[in-house]
Every structure is written in C-alpha cells, then in structure tokens.
C-alpha cells in the first residue's frame, strides 16, 4: 500500500457513497486507476464492505447494554459452541473476546428494558456453557467513530 491507497481508504471511510469520479478527483487520480486501486483494496480484504450508518434510537432501539460473559469451560468445543450461538443472536451487535475478568464483552441493543430482559432470559441464558452474565447500561454516547486513524 502506498499514500494514494491510504487517501482512498480515508476518503471512503468519510463517505462510502462517493462515486468513482468524485473519489478520483478527491485523491488526484484519473478515474480508471482509482477504480483499479479500489478493486484491489476490496480483493485484498482491506475494504471489507460498505454499509449505511443507521440511527439506532430513531429505529426504536433506545437501550444499549454492555454484557460481560464468563464461560464455565474454555476448551475449543465450549468456545465454538458459545461463539456460534452468539452469531445467531441479532440483538448482539458486537462480541469481543477479552482478557481480564470476563471472557467476552457483548454490545446488545433492545427497544426497552422489557425487551432486554426477554433477550437475557429467553436467549442468552439458554446458551450452554455460560458461568455468569453481568450487564451495564449506557445512558449516553460521548463519541462514535467508524473512521480508523490512518496517520
């Protein structure tokens, strides 16, 4: 990767809907080489996809909880079973493998506390191999960025 690739990535992180014409002007390349570079970045998996950033509260998902999960066992089978189960739960937005007291940290969204409770009781507590679950609720967001620092 060179400086132009970083410029392309930065521009697309700021606005993933840029046309190739606008992107090429922004990074000072002609359209054809610019498109070729974007395709190479996509093929290499550096650009993993494009998505719309949606306001969760305007969709009625006003609760964000961070859920710490400890497993009973840490063997390959137990870990794989847990991770596969988490993949299937749409309320889980992120799942991080952690060091420290918890094995996993989940970011879970719900429309309200009743829905969150239902998610815990009906879904998460039924995942085999969980030793403990601890939740903290976010009451405000200070910063949200989807733009990786490239400098």
Coordinates of N, CA and C in Angstrom, one line a residue:
X1 N 0.8 -1.2 0.0 CA 0.0 0.0 0.0 C 0.9 1.2 0.0
X2 N 0.4 2.2 -0.7 CA 1.1 3.5 -0.7 C 0.2 4.6 -0.3
X3 N 0.7 5.8 -0.4 CA 0.0 7.0 0.1 C -1.4 7.2 -0.6
X4 N -1.4 6.9 -1.9 CA -2.7 7.0 -2.6 C -3.8 6.0 -2.0
X5 N -3.3 4.8 -1.7 CA -4.2 3.8 -1.2 C -4.8 4.3 0.2
X6 N -3.9 4.9 1.0 CA -4.4 5.5 2.3 C -5.4 6.6 2.0
X7 N -5.1 7.4 1.0 CA -6.0 8.6 0.7 C -7.4 8.0 0.3
X8 N -7.4 7.0 -0.5 CA -8.6 6.3 -1.0 C -9.4 5.8 0.2
X9 N -8.7 5.1 1.1 CA -9.4 4.5 2.2 C -9.9 5.6 3.1
X10 N -9.2 6.6 3.4 CA -9.6 7.7 4.2 C -10.9 8.4 3.6
X11 N -10.9 8.6 2.3 CA -12.0 9.3 1.7 C -13.2 8.4 1.7
X12 N -13.1 7.1 1.5 CA -14.2 6.2 1.5 C -14.7 6.0 3.0
X13 N -13.9 6.1 4.0 CA -14.3 6.0 5.3 C -15.2 7.2 5.7
X14 N -14.8 8.4 5.1 CA -15.6 9.6 5.4 C -17.0 9.5 4.6
X15 N -17.0 9.0 3.4 CA -18.2 8.9 2.6 C -18.1 7.7 1.7
X16 N -18.7 6.6 2.1 CA -18.7 5.4 1.3 C -19.5 5.4 0.0
X17 N -20.3 6.5 -0.1 CA -21.1 6.7 -1.3 C -20.5 7.5 -2.4
X18 N -19.2 7.9 -2.2 CA -18.6 8.7 -3.3 C -18.6 7.9 -4.6
X19 N -18.9 8.6 -5.6 CA -18.8 8.0 -6.9 C -17.3 7.9 -7.3
X20 N -17.0 7.0 -8.2 CA -15.6 6.8 -8.6 C -15.0 8.2 -9.1
X21 N -15.9 8.9 -9.8 CA -15.4 10.2 -10.4 C -15.1 11.2 -9.3
X22 N -15.9 11.3 -8.2 CA -15.7 12.2 -7.1 C -14.5 11.7 -6.3
X23 N -14.4 10.4 -6.1 CA -13.2 9.8 -5.4 C -11.9 10.1 -6.1
X24 N -11.9 9.9 -7.4 CA -10.7 10.1 -8.1 C -10.2 11.6 -8.1
X25 N -11.2 12.5 -8.1 CA -10.9 13.9 -8.0 C -10.3 14.2 -6.6
X26 N -10.9 13.6 -5.6 CA -10.5 13.9 -4.2 C -9.1 13.4 -3.9
X27 N -8.7 12.3 -4.6 CA -7.3 11.7 -4.3 C -6.3 12.1 -5.5
X28 N -6.8 12.9 -6.4 CA -5.9 13.3 -7.5 C -5.4 12.2 -8.4
X29 N -6.3 11.3 -8.8 CA -6.0 10.2 -9.7 C -7.1 10.3 -10.8
X30 N -6.7 9.8 -12.0 CA -7.8 9.7 -13.0 C -8.7 8.5 -12.6
X31 N -9.9 8.5 -13.1 CA -10.9 7.5 -12.7 C -10.5 6.0 -12.9
X32 N -9.9 5.7 -14.0 CA -9.6 4.3 -14.2 C -8.6 3.7 -13.2
X33 N -7.4 4.4 -13.0 CA -6.5 3.9 -12.0 C -7.1 3.9 -10.6
X34 N -8.0 4.9 -10.3 CA -8.6 5.0 -9.0 C -9.5 3.8 -8.8
X35 N -10.3 3.4 -9.7 CA -11.2 2.3 -9.6 C -10.4 1.0 -9.5
X36 N -9.3 0.9 -10.2 CA -8.5 -0.3 -10.2 C -7.9 -0.5 -8.7
X37 N -7.5 0.7 -8.1 CA -7.0 0.6 -6.8 C -8.1 0.2 -5.8
X38 N -9.3 0.8 -5.9 CA -10.4 0.4 -5.0 C -10.6 -1.1 -5.1
X39 N -10.7 -1.6 -6.3 CA -11.0 -3.0 -6.5 C -9.9 -3.9 -5.9
X40 N -8.6 -3.5 -6.0 CA -7.5 -4.2 -5.4 C -7.6 -4.2 -3.9
X41 N -8.0 -3.0 -3.3 CA -8.2 -2.9 -1.9 C -9.4 -3.8 -1.4
X42 N -10.4 -3.9 -2.2 CA -11.5 -4.8 -1.9 C -11.1 -6.3 -2.0
X43 N -10.4 -6.6 -3.1 CA -10.0 -8.0 -3.2 C -9.0 -8.4 -2.1
X44 N -8.2 -7.5 -1.6 CA -7.3 -7.8 -0.5 C -8.0 -7.9 0.8
X45 N -9.2 -7.5 0.9 CA -10.0 -7.5 2.1 C -9.7 -6.3 3.0
X46 N -8.9 -5.4 2.5 CA -8.7 -4.1 3.3 C -10.0 -3.3 3.4
X47 N -10.7 -3.2 2.2 CA -12.0 -2.6 2.3 C -12.9 -3.9 2.3
X48 N -13.6 -4.1 3.5 CA -14.3 -5.3 3.7 C -15.8 -5.2 3.3
X49 N -16.3 -4.0 3.0 CA -17.7 -3.8 2.6 C -18.1 -2.4 2.7
X50 N -19.3 -2.1 2.4 CA -19.9 -0.8 2.5 C -21.3 -1.0 3.2
X51 N -21.6 0.0 4.1 CA -22.9 -0.1 4.8 C -23.4 1.3 5.1
X52 N -24.7 1.4 5.4 CA -25.3 2.6 5.9 C -25.2 2.7 7.4
X53 N -24.9 3.9 7.9 CA -24.9 4.1 9.4 C -26.3 4.5 9.7
X54 N -26.9 3.7 10.6 CA -28.3 3.9 10.9 C -28.4 4.4 12.4
X55 N -29.3 5.3 12.6 CA -29.5 5.8 14.0 C -30.4 4.8 14.8
X56 N -29.8 4.2 15.7 CA -30.5 3.1 16.5 C -31.7 3.6 17.2
X57 N -31.6 4.8 17.8 CA -32.7 5.3 18.6 C -33.9 5.7 17.7
X58 N -33.6 6.2 16.5 CA -34.7 6.5 15.6 C -35.4 5.3 15.1
X59 N -34.7 4.1 15.2 CA -35.4 2.8 14.9 C -36.1 2.2 16.1
X60 N -36.1 2.9 17.2 CA -36.8 2.5 18.4 C -35.9 1.6 19.2
X61 N -34.6 1.5 19.0 CA -33.7 0.7 19.9 C -33.0 1.6 20.8
X62 N -33.7 2.0 21.9 CA -33.2 3.0 22.8 C -32.2 2.5 23.9
X63 N -32.2 1.2 24.1 CA -31.3 0.6 25.1 C -30.1 0.0 24.5
X64 N -28.9 0.4 25.1 CA -27.6 -0.2 24.7 C -27.1 -0.8 26.0
X65 N -26.7 -2.1 26.0 CA -26.2 -2.7 27.2 C -24.8 -3.3 26.8
X66 N -23.9 -3.3 27.8 CA -22.6 -4.0 27.6 C -22.7 -5.2 28.6
X67 N -22.6 -6.3 28.0 CA -22.8 -7.6 28.8 C -21.5 -8.3 28.8
X68 N -21.1 -8.6 30.1 CA -19.9 -9.4 30.3 C -20.3 -10.8 30.5
X69 N -19.6 -11.8 29.8 CA -19.9 -13.2 29.9 C -18.7 -13.9 30.3
X70 N -18.8 -14.8 31.3 CA -17.8 -15.7 31.6 C -18.3 -17.1 31.3
X71 N -17.4 -17.9 30.7 CA -17.7 -19.3 30.4 C -17.3 -20.3 31.5
X72 N -18.0 -21.4 31.6 CA -17.6 -22.4 32.6 C -16.3 -23.1 32.2
X73 N -16.2 -23.4 30.9 CA -15.0 -24.1 30.4 C -14.5 -23.3 29.2
X74 N -13.2 -23.5 28.9 CA -12.5 -22.7 27.8 C -12.0 -23.6 26.7
X75 N -12.4 -24.9 26.6 CA -12.0 -25.8 25.6 C -12.5 -25.3 24.2
X76 N -11.9 -25.9 23.2 CA -12.3 -25.5 21.8 C -13.8 -25.7 21.6
X77 N -14.4 -26.8 22.0 CA -15.8 -27.1 21.8 C -16.7 -26.1 22.5
X78 N -16.4 -25.8 23.8 CA -17.2 -24.8 24.5 C -17.2 -23.5 23.9
X79 N -16.0 -23.0 23.5 CA -15.8 -21.7 22.9 C -16.5 -21.6 21.6
X80 N -16.3 -22.6 20.7 CA -17.0 -22.7 19.4 C -18.5 -22.7 19.6
X81 N -19.0 -23.4 20.5 CA -20.5 -23.5 20.7 C -21.0 -22.1 21.2
X82 N -20.3 -21.5 22.1 CA -20.7 -20.2 22.5 C -20.7 -19.2 21.4
X83 N -19.6 -19.1 20.6 CA -19.5 -18.1 19.6 C -20.5 -18.4 18.5
X84 N -20.8 -19.6 18.1 CA -21.8 -19.9 17.1 C -23.2 -19.4 17.6
X85 N -23.5 -19.6 18.9 CA -24.8 -19.2 19.4 C -24.9 -17.7 19.4
X86 N -23.8 -17.0 19.7 CA -23.8 -15.5 19.7 C -24.0 -15.0 18.3
X87 N -23.4 -15.6 17.3 CA -23.6 -15.2 15.9 C -25.0 -15.2 15.5
X88 N -25.8 -16.1 16.1 CA -27.2 -16.2 15.7 C -28.1 -15.2 16.4
X89 N -27.6 -14.4 17.3 CA -28.5 -13.5 18.1 C -28.4 -12.1 17.5
X90 N -29.5 -11.7 16.9 CA -29.5 -10.4 16.2 C -29.3 -9.2 17.1
X91 N -29.7 -9.3 18.4 CA -29.6 -8.2 19.3 C -28.1 -7.9 19.7
X92 N -27.3 -8.9 19.5 CA -25.8 -8.7 19.8 C -25.2 -8.0 18.6
X93 N -24.8 -6.8 18.8 CA -24.2 -6.0 17.7 C -22.7 -6.3 17.6
X94 N -22.0 -6.5 18.8 CA -20.6 -6.8 18.8 C -20.3 -7.8 19.8
X95 N -19.3 -8.6 19.6 CA -18.9 -9.6 20.6 C -17.4 -9.6 20.5
X96 N -16.8 -9.3 21.7 CA -15.3 -9.2 21.8 C -14.8 -10.3 22.7
X97 N -13.8 -11.0 22.3 CA -13.0 -11.9 23.2 C -12.1 -11.0 24.0
X98 N -12.2 -11.2 25.4 CA -11.5 -10.3 26.3 C -10.4 -11.0 27.1
X99 N -9.5 -10.1 27.7 CA -8.7 -10.5 28.8 C -9.3 -10.0 30.0
X100 N -8.9 -10.4 31.2 CA -9.4 -9.9 32.4 C -10.5 -10.8 33.0
X101 N -11.4 -10.2 33.7 CA -12.4 -11.0 34.4 C -13.4 -11.6 33.5
X102 N -13.9 -11.0 32.5 CA -14.9 -11.5 31.6 C -14.2 -12.2 30.4
X103 N -14.8 -13.2 29.9 CA -14.2 -13.9 28.7 C -14.7 -13.2 27.4
X104 N -15.9 -12.6 27.5 CA -16.5 -11.9 26.3 C -17.2 -10.6 26.8
X105 N -17.2 -9.6 25.9 CA -17.9 -8.4 26.1 C -18.9 -8.3 24.9
X106 N -20.1 -8.2 25.2 CA -21.2 -8.0 24.1 C -21.7 -6.6 24.2
X107 N -22.0 -6.1 23.0 CA -22.8 -4.9 22.9 C -24.2 -5.3 22.4
X108 N -25.2 -5.1 23.2 CA -26.5 -5.6 22.9 C -27.5 -4.4 22.8
X109 N -28.4 -4.4 21.8 CA -29.4 -3.3 21.7 C -30.8 -3.9 21.9
X110 N -31.7 -3.1 22.4 CA -33.1 -3.5 22.6 C -33.9 -2.3 22.6
X111 N -35.2 -2.5 22.3 CA -36.1 -1.3 22.3 C -36.4 -0.7 23.7
X112 N -36.4 -1.6 24.7 CA -36.6 -1.1 26.0 C -36.1 -2.2 27.0
X113 N -36.3 -1.9 28.3 CA -35.7 -2.8 29.3 C -36.5 -4.2 29.3
X114 N -37.8 -4.1 29.0 CA -38.5 -5.4 28.9 C -38.0 -6.3 27.8
X115 N -37.7 -5.7 26.7 CA -37.1 -6.5 25.6 C -35.7 -7.0 25.9
X116 N -34.9 -6.2 26.6 CA -33.6 -6.6 27.1 C -33.7 -7.8 28.0
X117 N -34.6 -7.7 29.0 CA -34.8 -8.8 29.9 C -35.2 -10.0 29.2
X118 N -36.1 -9.9 28.2 CA -36.5 -11.1 27.5 C -35.4 -11.7 26.7
X119 N -34.5 -10.8 26.1 CA -33.3 -11.3 25.4 C -32.4 -12.1 26.4
X120 N -32.2 -11.6 27.6 CA -31.3 -12.3 28.5 C -32.0 -13.6 28.9
X121 N -33.2 -13.6 29.3 CA -33.9 -14.8 29.8 C -34.2 -15.8 28.7
X122 N -34.6 -15.4 27.6 CA -35.0 -16.3 26.5 C -33.9 -16.7 25.6
X123 N -32.9 -16.0 25.5 CA -31.8 -16.3 24.5 C -30.4 -16.5 25.2
X124 N -29.9 -15.4 25.8 CA -28.5 -15.5 26.3 C -28.4 -16.6 27.4
X125 N -29.3 -16.6 28.4 CA -29.2 -17.6 29.5 C -29.3 -19.0 29.0
X126 N -29.9 -19.2 27.8 CA -30.1 -20.6 27.3 C -28.8 -21.0 26.5
X127 N -27.9 -20.2 26.3 CA -26.6 -20.6 25.6 C -25.9 -21.5 26.6
X128 N -25.6 -22.7 26.1 CA -24.8 -23.6 27.0 C -23.4 -23.1 27.4
X129 N -23.0 -23.4 28.6 CA -21.6 -23.2 28.9 C -21.3 -21.9 29.6
X130 N -22.4 -21.0 29.8 CA -22.1 -19.7 30.4 C -22.1 -19.9 32.0
X131 N -21.1 -19.4 32.6 CA -21.0 -19.4 34.0 C -21.6 -18.2 34.7
X132 N -21.4 -17.0 34.1 CA -22.0 -15.8 34.6 C -22.3 -14.8 33.6
X133 N -23.2 -13.9 33.8 CA -23.6 -12.8 32.9 C -23.7 -11.5 33.8
X134 N -23.1 -10.4 33.4 CA -23.1 -9.2 34.1 C -23.4 -8.1 33.1
X135 N -24.4 -7.2 33.4 CA -24.8 -6.2 32.4 C -24.5 -4.8 33.0
X136 N -24.2 -3.8 32.1 CA -24.1 -2.4 32.4 C -24.8 -1.7 31.2
X137 N -25.5 -0.7 31.6 CA -26.3 0.1 30.6 C -25.7 1.4 30.3
X138 N -25.6 1.7 29.0 CA -25.1 3.0 28.5 C -26.3 4.0 28.6
X139 N -26.1 5.2 29.2 CA -27.1 6.2 29.2 C -26.8 7.4 28.3
X140 N -25.7 7.3 27.6 CA -25.3 8.3 26.7 C -24.1 7.9 25.9
X141 N -23.9 8.4 24.7 CA -22.7 8.2 23.9 C -22.0 9.5 23.8
X142 N -20.7 9.4 24.1 CA -19.8 10.6 24.0 C -19.2 10.7 22.7
X143 N -18.8 9.6 22.1 CA -18.1 9.6 20.8 C -18.4 8.3 20.1
X144 N -18.6 8.4 18.8 CA -18.8 7.2 17.9 C -18.0 7.5 16.6
X145 N -17.1 6.7 16.3 CA -16.4 6.8 15.0 C -16.3 5.5 14.3
X146 N -16.4 5.6 13.1 CA -16.2 4.4 12.2 C -15.0 4.6 11.3
X147 N -14.3 5.7 11.6 CA -13.1 6.1 10.8 C -11.9 5.7 11.5
X148 N -11.1 4.7 10.9 CA -9.9 4.3 11.6 C -8.8 5.4 11.4
X149 N -7.9 5.6 12.3 CA -6.9 6.6 12.2 C -5.8 6.0 11.2
X150 N -5.5 6.7 10.2 CA -4.5 6.2 9.2 C -3.2 7.0 9.3
X151 N -3.1 8.0 10.1 CA -1.9 8.7 10.1 C -1.0 8.3 11.2

